[in-house]
Tab-separated table of C-alpha atoms in Angstrom:
chain	number	residue	atom	x	y	z
A	1	UNK	CA	-22.943	12.198	10.722
A	2	UNK	CA	-22.335	9.424	13.238
A	3	UNK	CA	-19.007	7.745	12.925
A	4	UNK	CA	-16.130	6.116	15.143
A	5	UNK	CA	-12.539	5.840	13.832
A	6	UNK	CA	-9.629	4.284	15.387
A	7	UNK	CA	-6.199	5.549	14.683
A	8	UNK	CA	-3.222	3.973	16.693
A	9	UNK	CA	-0.721	6.579	17.496
A	10	UNK	CA	1.417	4.491	19.893
A	11	UNK	CA	0.272	6.000	23.031
A	12	UNK	CA	-3.213	4.502	23.676
A	13	UNK	CA	-4.436	8.232	24.238
A	14	UNK	CA	-6.653	10.328	22.043
A	15	UNK	CA	-6.632	7.645	19.343
A	16	UNK	CA	-10.483	7.128	18.934
A	17	UNK	CA	-12.264	9.763	17.150
A	18	UNK	CA	-15.988	10.065	17.660
A	19	UNK	CA	-18.073	12.179	15.082
A	20	UNK	CA	-21.412	13.101	16.137
A	21	UNK	CA	-23.213	15.662	13.775
A	22	UNK	CA	-20.736	18.508	13.688
A	23	UNK	CA	-19.128	17.705	17.031
A	24	UNK	CA	-15.846	15.692	17.192
A	25	UNK	CA	-14.377	14.147	20.494
A	26	UNK	CA	-11.288	12.110	21.097
A	27	UNK	CA	-11.100	9.369	23.472
A	28	UNK	CA	-8.442	6.857	24.732
A	29	UNK	CA	-8.196	3.178	23.786
A	30	UNK	CA	-6.379	2.904	27.090
A	31	UNK	CA	-9.741	1.960	28.885
A	32	UNK	CA	-10.718	-0.570	26.099
A	33	UNK	CA	-7.716	-2.619	26.677
A	34	UNK	CA	-7.281	-2.200	30.381
A	35	UNK	CA	-8.635	-5.759	31.342
A	36	UNK	CA	-7.486	-7.606	28.227
A	37	UNK	CA	-4.691	-10.004	28.781
A	38	UNK	CA	-4.934	-11.619	25.372
A	39	UNK	CA	-1.459	-13.288	24.644
A	40	UNK	CA	0.062	-12.394	21.278
A	41	UNK	CA	-2.067	-9.503	20.434
A	42	UNK	CA	-0.837	-5.920	20.345
A	43	UNK	CA	-2.645	-2.941	21.920
A	44	UNK	CA	-4.025	-1.762	18.595
A	45	UNK	CA	-5.265	-5.178	17.750
A	46	UNK	CA	-7.041	-5.585	21.106
A	47	UNK	CA	-8.491	-1.945	20.744
A	48	UNK	CA	-9.841	-2.736	17.309
A	49	UNK	CA	-11.303	-6.189	18.476
A	50	UNK	CA	-13.265	-4.388	21.564
A	51	UNK	CA	-14.466	-1.526	19.355
A	52	UNK	CA	-15.695	-4.262	16.980
A	53	UNK	CA	-17.471	-6.043	19.748
A	54	UNK	CA	-19.022	-2.528	20.731
A	55	UNK	CA	-20.213	-1.794	17.306
A	56	UNK	CA	-21.570	-5.079	16.744
A	57	UNK	CA	-23.622	-4.963	19.927
A	58	UNK	CA	-25.040	-1.533	18.594
A	59	UNK	CA	-25.811	-2.835	15.188
A	60	UNK	CA	-27.757	-5.698	16.601
A	61	UNK	CA	-29.683	-3.429	18.968
A	62	UNK	CA	-30.544	-0.974	16.047
A	63	UNK	CA	-31.461	-3.792	13.523
A	64	UNK	CA	-33.792	-5.160	16.287
A	65	UNK	CA	-35.398	-1.583	16.597
A	66	UNK	CA	-34.854	-1.380	20.396
A	67	UNK	CA	-36.904	1.487	21.477
A	68	UNK	CA	-34.632	3.362	23.735
A	69	UNK	CA	-30.931	2.562	24.444
A	70	UNK	CA	-27.774	4.113	25.580
A	71	UNK	CA	-24.357	3.778	23.526
A	72	UNK	CA	-21.053	4.088	25.144
A	73	UNK	CA	-18.903	6.353	23.195
A	74	UNK	CA	-16.070	7.598	25.638
A	75	UNK	CA	-14.516	6.694	28.916
A	76	UNK	CA	-12.656	8.959	31.225
A	77	UNK	CA	-11.443	8.356	34.788
A	78	UNK	CA	-14.464	9.837	36.712
A	79	UNK	CA	-17.043	10.083	33.872
A	80	UNK	CA	-18.253	8.363	30.657
A	81	UNK	CA	-20.111	9.741	27.555
A	82	UNK	CA	-23.088	8.009	26.027
A	83	UNK	CA	-25.627	8.541	23.145
A	84	UNK	CA	-29.207	8.343	24.155
A	85	UNK	CA	-31.035	6.724	21.275
A	86	UNK	CA	-34.761	7.229	21.217
A	87	UNK	CA	-36.917	5.389	18.557
A	88	UNK	CA	-39.256	7.997	16.713
A	89	UNK	CA	-41.288	6.099	13.954
A	90	UNK	CA	-38.574	4.646	11.687
A	91	UNK	CA	-35.893	6.959	12.957
A	92	UNK	CA	-33.639	7.507	15.959
A	93	UNK	CA	-33.094	10.854	17.814
A	94	UNK	CA	-29.480	10.760	19.130
A	95	UNK	CA	-28.642	12.996	22.230
A	96	UNK	CA	-25.203	12.916	23.684
A	97	UNK	CA	-24.822	13.041	27.410
A	98	UNK	CA	-22.337	12.495	30.368
A	99	UNK	CA	-22.720	9.909	33.147
A	100	UNK	CA	-20.828	10.037	36.380
A	101	UNK	CA	-20.208	6.334	36.117
A	102	UNK	CA	-16.341	6.130	35.850
A	103	UNK	CA	-14.633	4.860	32.990
A	104	UNK	CA	-12.730	2.193	34.929
A	105	UNK	CA	-15.888	0.647	36.087
A	106	UNK	CA	-17.139	-0.064	32.510
A	107	UNK	CA	-16.211	-2.992	30.484
A	108	UNK	CA	-16.592	-1.886	26.759
A	109	UNK	CA	-16.648	-5.425	25.258
A	110	UNK	CA	-19.842	-6.359	27.164
A	111	UNK	CA	-21.253	-3.017	28.488
A	112	UNK	CA	-21.299	-0.986	25.360
A	113	UNK	CA	-24.984	-0.661	25.393
A	114	UNK	CA	-27.637	-0.266	28.090
A	115	UNK	CA	-31.365	-0.412	27.922
A	116	UNK	CA	-31.500	2.144	30.747
A	117	UNK	CA	-29.861	5.422	31.472
A	118	UNK	CA	-26.257	5.243	32.958
A	119	UNK	CA	-25.895	6.692	36.578
A	120	UNK	CA	-26.572	10.361	36.662
A	121	UNK	CA	-26.889	10.664	32.996
A	122	UNK	CA	-27.096	14.495	31.896
A	123	UNK	CA	-27.675	15.544	28.400
A	124	UNK	CA	-24.960	17.891	27.009
A	125	UNK	CA	-27.039	21.049	26.037
A	126	UNK	CA	-24.418	22.739	23.927
A	127	UNK	CA	-24.356	19.775	21.363
A	128	UNK	CA	-26.941	19.367	18.921
A	129	UNK	CA	-29.108	16.244	18.638
A	130	UNK	CA	-29.249	14.224	15.444
A	131	UNK	CA	-31.949	12.446	13.806
A	132	UNK	CA	-31.079	9.513	11.715
A	133	UNK	CA	-33.402	7.116	9.940
A	134	UNK	CA	-33.245	3.511	10.934
A	135	UNK	CA	-31.492	2.749	7.553
A	136	UNK	CA	-28.903	5.620	8.044
A	137	UNK	CA	-28.061	4.637	11.547
A	138	UNK	CA	-27.419	0.970	10.608
A	139	UNK	CA	-25.272	2.132	7.703
A	140	UNK	CA	-23.275	4.621	9.820
A	141	UNK	CA	-22.422	1.627	12.273
A	142	UNK	CA	-21.576	-0.492	9.454
A	143	UNK	CA	-19.378	2.120	8.063
A	144	UNK	CA	-17.352	2.200	11.290
A	145	UNK	CA	-17.042	-1.547	11.325
A	146	UNK	CA	-15.928	-1.434	7.701
A	147	UNK	CA	-13.243	0.973	8.485
A	148	UNK	CA	-11.858	-1.288	11.423
A	149	UNK	CA	-11.693	-4.107	9.178
A	150	UNK	CA	-9.471	-1.989	6.699
A	151	UNK	CA	-6.939	-1.496	9.266
A	152	UNK	CA	-6.367	-5.295	9.912
A	153	UNK	CA	-2.946	-6.486	9.176
A	154	UNK	CA	-1.858	-10.025	8.525
A	155	UNK	CA	-0.695	-12.001	11.587
A	156	UNK	CA	1.934	-13.827	9.572
A	157	UNK	CA	4.380	-12.225	6.984
A	158	UNK	CA	3.753	-13.481	3.450
A	159	UNK	CA	7.061	-12.233	2.181
A	160	UNK	CA	8.434	-15.879	1.611
A	161	UNK	CA	5.420	-16.558	-0.640
A	162	UNK	CA	6.425	-13.853	-2.920
A	163	UNK	CA	10.107	-14.828	-2.778
A	164	UNK	CA	9.133	-18.455	-3.948
A	165	UNK	CA	6.932	-16.950	-6.388
A	166	UNK	CA	9.537	-14.987	-8.006
A	167	UNK	CA	12.259	-17.664	-7.803
A	168	UNK	CA	11.817	-18.888	-11.330
A	169	UNK	CA	13.382	-15.644	-12.829
A	170	UNK	CA	16.646	-16.801	-11.302
A	171	UNK	CA	16.463	-19.747	-13.474
A	172	UNK	CA	15.566	-17.657	-16.499
A	173	UNK	CA	18.068	-15.060	-16.192
A	174	UNK	CA	21.031	-17.479	-15.223
A	175	UNK	CA	20.353	-19.669	-18.195
A	176	UNK	CA	20.091	-16.661	-20.554
A	177	UNK	CA	23.421	-15.403	-19.324
A	178	UNK	CA	25.113	-18.808	-19.624
A	179	UNK	CA	23.466	-20.535	-22.592
A	180	UNK	CA	22.238	-17.569	-24.865
A	181	UNK	CA	24.804	-14.823	-24.176
A	182	UNK	CA	27.967	-16.583	-22.866
A	183	UNK	CA	28.228	-13.716	-20.580
A	184	UNK	CA	30.602	-15.402	-18.081
A	185	UNK	CA	33.175	-16.380	-20.996
A	186	UNK	CA	33.019	-12.779	-22.241
A	187	UNK	CA	34.104	-11.428	-18.816
A	188	UNK	CA	36.636	-14.161	-18.481
A	189	UNK	CA	38.089	-13.139	-21.844
A	190	UNK	CA	38.442	-9.496	-20.788
A	191	UNK	CA	35.357	-7.791	-21.767
A	192	UNK	CA	34.873	-6.295	-18.289
A	193	UNK	CA	33.811	-2.738	-18.924
A	194	UNK	CA	29.854	-2.676	-18.756
A	195	UNK	CA	29.356	-0.538	-21.728
A	196	UNK	CA	31.636	-2.628	-23.764
A	197	UNK	CA	29.806	-5.665	-22.515
A	198	UNK	CA	26.436	-3.936	-23.552
A	199	UNK	CA	27.991	-3.759	-27.095
A	200	UNK	CA	29.064	-7.123	-27.257
A	201	UNK	CA	25.697	-8.674	-26.169
A	202	UNK	CA	23.799	-6.099	-28.070
A	203	UNK	CA	21.739	-5.213	-25.016
A	204	UNK	CA	20.375	-1.770	-24.016
A	205	UNK	CA	21.011	-0.281	-20.631
A	206	UNK	CA	17.875	-1.399	-18.858
A	207	UNK	CA	18.043	-5.205	-19.614
A	208	UNK	CA	21.636	-5.302	-19.087
A	209	UNK	CA	21.225	-3.583	-15.450
A	210	UNK	CA	18.390	-6.147	-14.778
A	211	UNK	CA	20.698	-8.992	-15.874
A	212	UNK	CA	23.775	-7.836	-14.117
A	213	UNK	CA	22.021	-6.809	-10.940
A	214	UNK	CA	20.424	-10.415	-10.555
A	215	UNK	CA	24.039	-12.115	-11.279
A	216	UNK	CA	25.711	-9.906	-8.838
A	217	UNK	CA	22.908	-10.698	-6.271
A	218	UNK	CA	23.527	-14.323	-6.981
A	219	UNK	CA	27.279	-13.994	-6.079
A	220	UNK	CA	28.535	-14.684	-9.573
A	221	UNK	CA	29.785	-11.289	-10.663
A	222	UNK	CA	31.309	-8.437	-8.830
A	223	UNK	CA	31.452	-4.748	-10.086
A	224	UNK	CA	33.691	-1.977	-9.156
A	225	UNK	CA	34.088	1.402	-10.833
A	226	UNK	CA	32.159	0.118	-13.874
A	227	UNK	CA	34.491	-2.991	-14.367
A	228	UNK	CA	33.046	-6.544	-13.897
A	229	UNK	CA	34.771	-9.516	-12.540
A	230	UNK	CA	33.893	-13.034	-11.907
A	231	UNK	CA	33.521	-14.589	-8.414
A	232	UNK	CA	35.496	-17.737	-7.797
A	233	UNK	CA	32.476	-19.872	-8.088
A	234	UNK	CA	31.672	-18.466	-11.464
A	235	UNK	CA	35.288	-18.833	-12.645
A	236	UNK	CA	35.115	-22.591	-11.736
A	237	UNK	CA	31.860	-23.593	-12.780
A	238	UNK	CA	30.499	-21.120	-15.405
A	239	UNK	CA	33.473	-20.780	-17.864
A	240	UNK	CA	35.445	-23.149	-19.963
A	241	UNK	CA	37.007	-24.919	-17.052
A	242	UNK	CA	37.200	-28.701	-15.951
A	243	UNK	CA	34.343	-28.230	-13.514
A	244	UNK	CA	31.860	-26.056	-15.631
A	245	UNK	CA	28.060	-26.997	-15.419
A	246	UNK	CA	27.155	-24.932	-18.524
A	247	UNK	CA	25.831	-27.846	-20.387
A	248	UNK	CA	23.694	-28.845	-17.355
A	249	UNK	CA	22.191	-25.250	-17.102
A	250	UNK	CA	21.587	-25.504	-20.901
A	251	UNK	CA	19.155	-28.222	-20.552
A	252	UNK	CA	16.513	-25.547	-20.237
A	253	UNK	CA	17.915	-23.266	-22.781
A	254	UNK	CA	15.065	-23.760	-25.143
A	255	UNK	CA	12.142	-23.728	-22.384
A	256	UNK	CA	9.257	-21.240	-23.424
A	257	UNK	CA	10.150	-19.189	-20.208
A	258	UNK	CA	13.900	-18.874	-20.887
A	259	UNK	CA	13.302	-18.020	-24.647
A	260	UNK	CA	10.793	-15.502	-23.735
A	261	UNK	CA	13.203	-13.847	-21.297
A	262	UNK	CA	15.980	-13.697	-23.738
A	263	UNK	CA	13.488	-12.076	-26.305
A	264	UNK	CA	12.620	-9.447	-23.491
A	265	UNK	CA	16.257	-8.842	-23.020
A	266	UNK	CA	17.188	-8.487	-26.596
A	267	UNK	CA	14.211	-6.306	-27.482
A	268	UNK	CA	13.994	-4.294	-24.254
A	269	UNK	CA	10.190	-4.368	-24.627
A	270	UNK	CA	7.653	-5.959	-22.052
A	271	UNK	CA	5.540	-8.937	-23.121
A	272	UNK	CA	2.468	-8.107	-25.243
A	273	UNK	CA	3.386	-4.754	-27.114
A	274	UNK	CA	3.990	-6.822	-30.412
A	275	UNK	CA	0.490	-7.026	-31.784
A	276	UNK	CA	1.317	-10.551	-33.214
A	277	UNK	CA	2.407	-11.740	-29.803
A	278	UNK	CA	0.208	-13.293	-27.285
A	279	UNK	CA	0.053	-11.753	-23.832
A	280	UNK	CA	-0.703	-8.439	-22.297
A	281	UNK	CA	1.255	-5.398	-21.307
A	282	UNK	CA	-0.337	-4.212	-18.022
A	283	UNK	CA	0.874	-0.721	-18.296
A	284	UNK	CA	-0.693	2.237	-19.835
A	285	UNK	CA	0.869	5.154	-21.756
A	286	UNK	CA	-0.536	6.930	-24.713
A	287	UNK	CA	0.495	5.337	-27.891
A	288	UNK	CA	1.326	1.977	-26.210
A	289	UNK	CA	-0.956	-0.944	-26.870
A	290	UNK	CA	-2.119	-2.143	-23.516
A	291	UNK	CA	-4.300	-4.600	-21.834
A	292	UNK	CA	-5.334	-1.593	-19.413
A	293	UNK	CA	-7.608	-0.265	-22.216
A	294	UNK	CA	-9.744	-3.470	-21.923
A	295	UNK	CA	-12.201	-3.390	-19.110
A	296	UNK	CA	-12.233	-7.085	-18.109
A	297	UNK	CA	-8.358	-7.539	-18.414
A	298	UNK	CA	-7.739	-4.384	-16.642
A	299	UNK	CA	-10.205	-5.188	-13.791
A	300	UNK	CA	-8.656	-8.728	-13.529
A	301	UNK	CA	-5.249	-7.154	-13.257
A	302	UNK	CA	-6.291	-4.753	-10.553
A	303	UNK	CA	-7.876	-7.307	-8.437
A	304	UNK	CA	-4.807	-9.469	-8.646
A	305	UNK	CA	-2.621	-6.685	-7.304
A	306	UNK	CA	-5.283	-5.936	-4.614
A	307	UNK	CA	-4.315	-9.259	-2.914
A	308	UNK	CA	-0.793	-7.988	-2.095
A	309	UNK	CA	-2.096	-4.373	-1.369
A	310	UNK	CA	-4.532	-5.645	1.306
A	311	UNK	CA	-1.527	-7.125	3.124
A	312	UNK	CA	0.678	-4.212	2.777
A	313	UNK	CA	-1.500	-0.989	2.798
A	314	UNK	CA	-2.571	-1.187	6.461
A	315	UNK	CA	1.219	-1.569	7.366
A	316	UNK	CA	2.011	1.592	5.306
A	317	UNK	CA	-0.659	3.490	7.011
A	318	UNK	CA	0.649	2.391	10.349
A	319	UNK	CA	4.366	2.928	9.772
A	320	UNK	CA	3.936	6.267	7.892
A	321	UNK	CA	1.172	8.111	9.428
A	322	UNK	CA	-0.726	10.954	7.762
A	323	UNK	CA	-2.224	12.649	10.951
A	324	UNK	CA	-3.428	16.170	10.191
A	325	UNK	CA	-3.520	15.783	6.471
A	326	UNK	CA	-6.357	17.095	4.520
A	327	UNK	CA	-5.914	15.597	1.073
A	328	UNK	CA	-4.167	12.606	-0.352
A	329	UNK	CA	-3.740	12.086	-4.126
A	330	UNK	CA	-2.959	8.497	-4.950
A	331	UNK	CA	-1.569	8.351	-8.641
A	332	UNK	CA	-2.205	5.163	-10.411
A	333	UNK	CA	-4.076	3.926	-7.238
A	334	UNK	CA	-5.835	1.186	-9.034
A	335	UNK	CA	-7.907	-0.637	-6.382
A	336	UNK	CA	-7.631	2.277	-4.055
A	337	UNK	CA	-6.500	-0.023	-1.232
A	338	UNK	CA	-3.723	2.222	-0.150
A	339	UNK	CA	-6.010	5.289	-0.003
A	340	UNK	CA	-8.550	3.174	1.880
A	341	UNK	CA	-6.169	2.201	4.436
A	342	UNK	CA	-5.509	5.888	5.154
A	343	UNK	CA	-8.958	6.981	5.173
A	344	UNK	CA	-9.840	4.324	7.677
A	345	UNK	CA	-7.593	5.796	10.192
A	346	UNK	CA	-7.962	9.522	9.423
A	347	UNK	CA	-11.539	10.769	9.749
A	348	UNK	CA	-10.696	14.167	8.331
A	349	UNK	CA	-8.787	13.018	5.273
A	350	UNK	CA	-10.056	13.347	1.787
A	351	UNK	CA	-8.435	10.979	-0.776
A	352	UNK	CA	-8.330	10.997	-4.708
A	353	UNK	CA	-7.455	8.082	-6.755
A	354	UNK	CA	-6.300	8.938	-10.233
A	355	UNK	CA	-6.246	6.090	-12.626
A	356	UNK	CA	-7.726	4.752	-15.918
A	357	UNK	CA	-11.442	4.450	-15.983
A	358	UNK	CA	-11.323	0.774	-16.628
A	359	UNK	CA	-9.777	0.020	-13.362
A	360	UNK	CA	-11.609	2.681	-11.165
A	361	UNK	CA	-14.860	0.452	-10.883
A	362	UNK	CA	-12.596	-1.804	-8.704
A	363	UNK	CA	-11.631	1.117	-6.431
A	364	UNK	CA	-15.357	1.993	-6.114
A	365	UNK	CA	-16.264	-1.421	-5.061
A	366	UNK	CA	-13.572	-1.494	-2.317
A	367	UNK	CA	-14.395	1.926	-1.208
A	368	UNK	CA	-17.992	0.726	-0.443
A	369	UNK	CA	-16.801	-2.391	1.112
A	370	UNK	CA	-14.707	-0.513	3.632
A	371	UNK	CA	-17.144	2.284	4.302
A	372	UNK	CA	-15.066	5.275	2.849
A	373	UNK	CA	-16.979	6.031	-0.334
A	374	UNK	CA	-18.032	9.333	1.107
A	375	UNK	CA	-14.441	10.381	1.293
A	376	UNK	CA	-12.806	8.824	-1.748
A	377	UNK	CA	-12.984	10.598	-5.106
A	378	UNK	CA	-12.299	8.551	-8.147
A	379	UNK	CA	-10.611	10.599	-10.944
A	380	UNK	CA	-10.275	9.245	-14.450
A	381	UNK	CA	-7.280	10.306	-16.147
A	382	UNK	CA	-3.747	9.699	-17.752
A	383	UNK	CA	-0.929	10.258	-15.256
A	384	UNK	CA	1.553	11.296	-17.934
A	385	UNK	CA	-0.653	13.849	-19.650
A	386	UNK	CA	-3.573	14.746	-17.357
A	387	UNK	CA	-3.558	17.634	-14.783
A	388	UNK	CA	-3.221	16.593	-11.138
A	389	UNK	CA	-5.418	18.215	-8.457
A	390	UNK	CA	-3.548	19.864	-5.690
A	391	UNK	CA	-2.976	17.789	-2.427
A	392	UNK	CA	-1.117	17.773	0.864
A	393	UNK	CA	0.314	14.328	0.094
A	394	UNK	CA	0.818	12.715	-3.378
A	395	UNK	CA	1.382	8.805	-3.043
A	396	UNK	CA	3.188	6.819	-5.716
A	397	UNK	CA	2.741	3.293	-4.495
A	398	UNK	CA	4.363	0.473	-6.662
A	399	UNK	CA	3.970	2.772	-9.811
A	400	UNK	CA	7.554	3.888	-10.774
A	401	UNK	CA	8.836	0.509	-10.917
A	402	UNK	CA	6.719	0.159	-14.082
A	403	UNK	CA	8.658	2.708	-15.967
A	404	UNK	CA	12.116	3.623	-17.535
A	405	UNK	CA	14.206	6.373	-15.851
A	406	UNK	CA	12.971	9.255	-17.999
A	407	UNK	CA	9.257	8.352	-17.213
A	408	UNK	CA	9.996	8.086	-13.433
A	409	UNK	CA	11.614	11.600	-13.389
A	410	UNK	CA	8.647	12.920	-15.319
A	411	UNK	CA	5.984	11.547	-12.961
A	412	UNK	CA	8.023	12.798	-9.920
A	413	UNK	CA	8.116	16.251	-11.312
A	414	UNK	CA	4.535	16.162	-12.113
A	415	UNK	CA	3.724	14.999	-8.842
A	416	UNK	CA	5.843	17.562	-7.127
A	417	UNK	CA	3.995	20.421	-9.004
A	418	UNK	CA	0.671	19.098	-7.455
A	419	UNK	CA	1.896	19.490	-3.896
A	420	UNK	CA	0.729	22.161	-1.668
A	421	UNK	CA	3.204	24.182	0.298
A	422	UNK	CA	5.149	22.005	2.745
A	423	UNK	CA	3.488	18.778	0.938
A	424	UNK	CA	4.850	15.456	0.882
A	425	UNK	CA	5.431	13.056	-2.142
A	426	UNK	CA	5.641	9.426	-0.965
A	427	UNK	CA	7.396	6.722	-3.009
A	428	UNK	CA	6.170	3.411	-1.604
A	429	UNK	CA	8.150	0.775	-3.389
A	430	UNK	CA	10.829	-1.954	-3.393
A	431	UNK	CA	14.490	-0.681	-3.139
A	432	UNK	CA	17.667	-2.311	-4.595
A	433	UNK	CA	20.917	-1.801	-2.800
A	434	UNK	CA	22.644	1.392	-4.063
A	435	UNK	CA	25.374	-0.714	-5.587
A	436	UNK	CA	22.818	-2.587	-7.713
A	437	UNK	CA	23.929	-5.919	-6.624
A	438	UNK	CA	21.002	-7.167	-4.511
A	439	UNK	CA	19.151	-8.071	-2.481
A	440	UNK	CA	18.467	-11.102	-4.566
A	441	UNK	CA	14.626	-11.369	-4.023
A	442	UNK	CA	14.374	-7.596	-5.219
A	443	UNK	CA	16.744	-8.323	-8.222
A	444	UNK	CA	14.422	-11.180	-9.173
A	445	UNK	CA	11.216	-8.900	-8.727
A	446	UNK	CA	13.040	-6.475	-10.898
A	447	UNK	CA	13.098	-9.106	-13.617
A	448	UNK	CA	9.469	-9.852	-13.246
A	449	UNK	CA	8.834	-6.194	-13.597
A	450	UNK	CA	11.152	-5.843	-16.592
A	451	UNK	CA	9.276	-8.708	-18.376
A	452	UNK	CA	5.738	-7.049	-17.853
A	453	UNK	CA	6.582	-3.295	-17.868
A	454	UNK	CA	8.903	-0.544	-19.199
A	455	UNK	CA	10.552	-0.331	-15.820
A	456	UNK	CA	12.654	-2.303	-13.318
A	457	UNK	CA	13.448	-2.070	-9.509
A	458	UNK	CA	15.476	0.982	-8.505
A	459	UNK	CA	17.781	1.852	-5.461
A	460	UNK	CA	17.099	4.333	-2.899
A	461	UNK	CA	19.860	6.390	-4.202
A	462	UNK	CA	18.313	6.741	-7.697
A	463	UNK	CA	14.933	7.680	-6.121
A	464	UNK	CA	16.732	10.238	-3.924
A	465	UNK	CA	18.320	11.777	-6.704
A	466	UNK	CA	15.196	12.273	-8.701
A	467	UNK	CA	13.318	13.757	-5.633
A	468	UNK	CA	16.178	16.109	-4.754
A	469	UNK	CA	16.335	17.233	-8.496
A	470	UNK	CA	12.691	17.995	-8.098
A	471	UNK	CA	13.492	20.253	-5.023
A	472	UNK	CA	12.322	18.133	-2.338
A	473	UNK	CA	14.001	17.062	0.857
A	474	UNK	CA	14.166	13.275	1.262
A	475	UNK	CA	13.605	11.158	4.493
A	476	UNK	CA	13.482	7.367	4.668
A	477	UNK	CA	13.277	4.702	3.769
A	478	UNK	CA	10.879	3.309	6.362
A	479	UNK	CA	10.267	-0.499	5.769
A	480	UNK	CA	6.628	-1.820	5.556
A	481	UNK	CA	5.987	-5.270	4.032
A	482	UNK	CA	6.948	-7.657	1.388
A	483	UNK	CA	10.134	-6.011	0.661
A	484	UNK	CA	8.499	-2.432	0.391
A	485	UNK	CA	9.452	0.691	2.095
A	486	UNK	CA	8.478	4.292	1.774
A	487	UNK	CA	10.612	7.390	1.022
A	488	UNK	CA	9.293	10.923	1.548
A	489	UNK	CA	10.139	14.021	-0.325
A	490	UNK	CA	8.872	17.277	1.481
A	491	UNK	CA	8.227	20.381	-0.408
A	492	UNK	CA	9.255	23.724	0.779
A	493	UNK	CA	6.759	25.967	2.765
């Protein structure tokens, strides 16, 4: 074993873990960033950049088969730790040792490797030597480099791009409400009870919630105690008044996207469940026709979601840390990116991604790309009917919003049963306001989810209720990125 892991803990101390054989040592990134004055970079960014330079210099030396060298692995005030690397045939004998060279006198970015012994270098007798082949040594260094890469966070916030992308659902829902359901006229004429409105519009609870949440978020409806009312702008412009713009909105009433949304609202079914309908339903549940049973479509969809996950996962791992956790179970983990972000920071962590076999090949590829394949188990299964292995932490990241309330409660209960004593269930998702009247970007995302899955976006209070019903103590949410946040439910000891 030869590996360096960086895990920002907010202090610059004891945040670098070096694994050498069976030995583990902690060192401080404080020394790595001591002389760096890079403008606009955070300390973790500086530390990762310096570690990358160090590892790159090691890799070049080993790839060029340098006969003997010394690799810097730890800095302290009055000493530094090095690995003596001696070439023996096609292998390297690695021996740890201390030098009296002060940590403050070393520049890690440019002095991470030496061709001669550092000042007063002494071998640490109580630590075993390690013999690695040339190939194994290069692989080990590359693994550490790839794990650093998995921790990188975007410099700019991509949230506005997602808001623009989902903006089309505002047009679809507003047009459906005005031109197909005459919703505002119904409310104006006294149908203000939400249950009565559902009967009048022939809509089930899930589509009605999606529609009303968006209209409230747009500032067109208000609700109090289950009773709806029109806002001033809706009264003047969306009912039979002198200044109504209903005909203008009706110009797109027969557009394919609007008609598809109306069909979804009326049937309460995601696109693609009807075998005579084109499209694909990107969810899997036994008895439900799904594109997730087709290898190419499942892989394509999983790779598409990985683009968002690569932005969000490192932020989740940074904002909600899993220090001193043994096992992470990632339910419906798809690409495995969220598990990988945690594995890259936590050298003792083992992770399990449970998902359909059609998508796990994508997770396998990413695990190799980011150097964590030895600690990521890929477990084919059905999250509704299969057995969950026990874990210290169970993660449901962007999973529950795919399902209706009974299925959400079922998955939370199933996940809770998999927790070890004092374990934690993490729900990483988007959250509507508890009043189900916004924010608008989440309300529109909820419409997107509604059209493709059996779910919608839920509020913090809805999730808290389900977690508490499962016997968990709830904390959060903690914000991550792209409107997401994490709620934690902790099991009793």
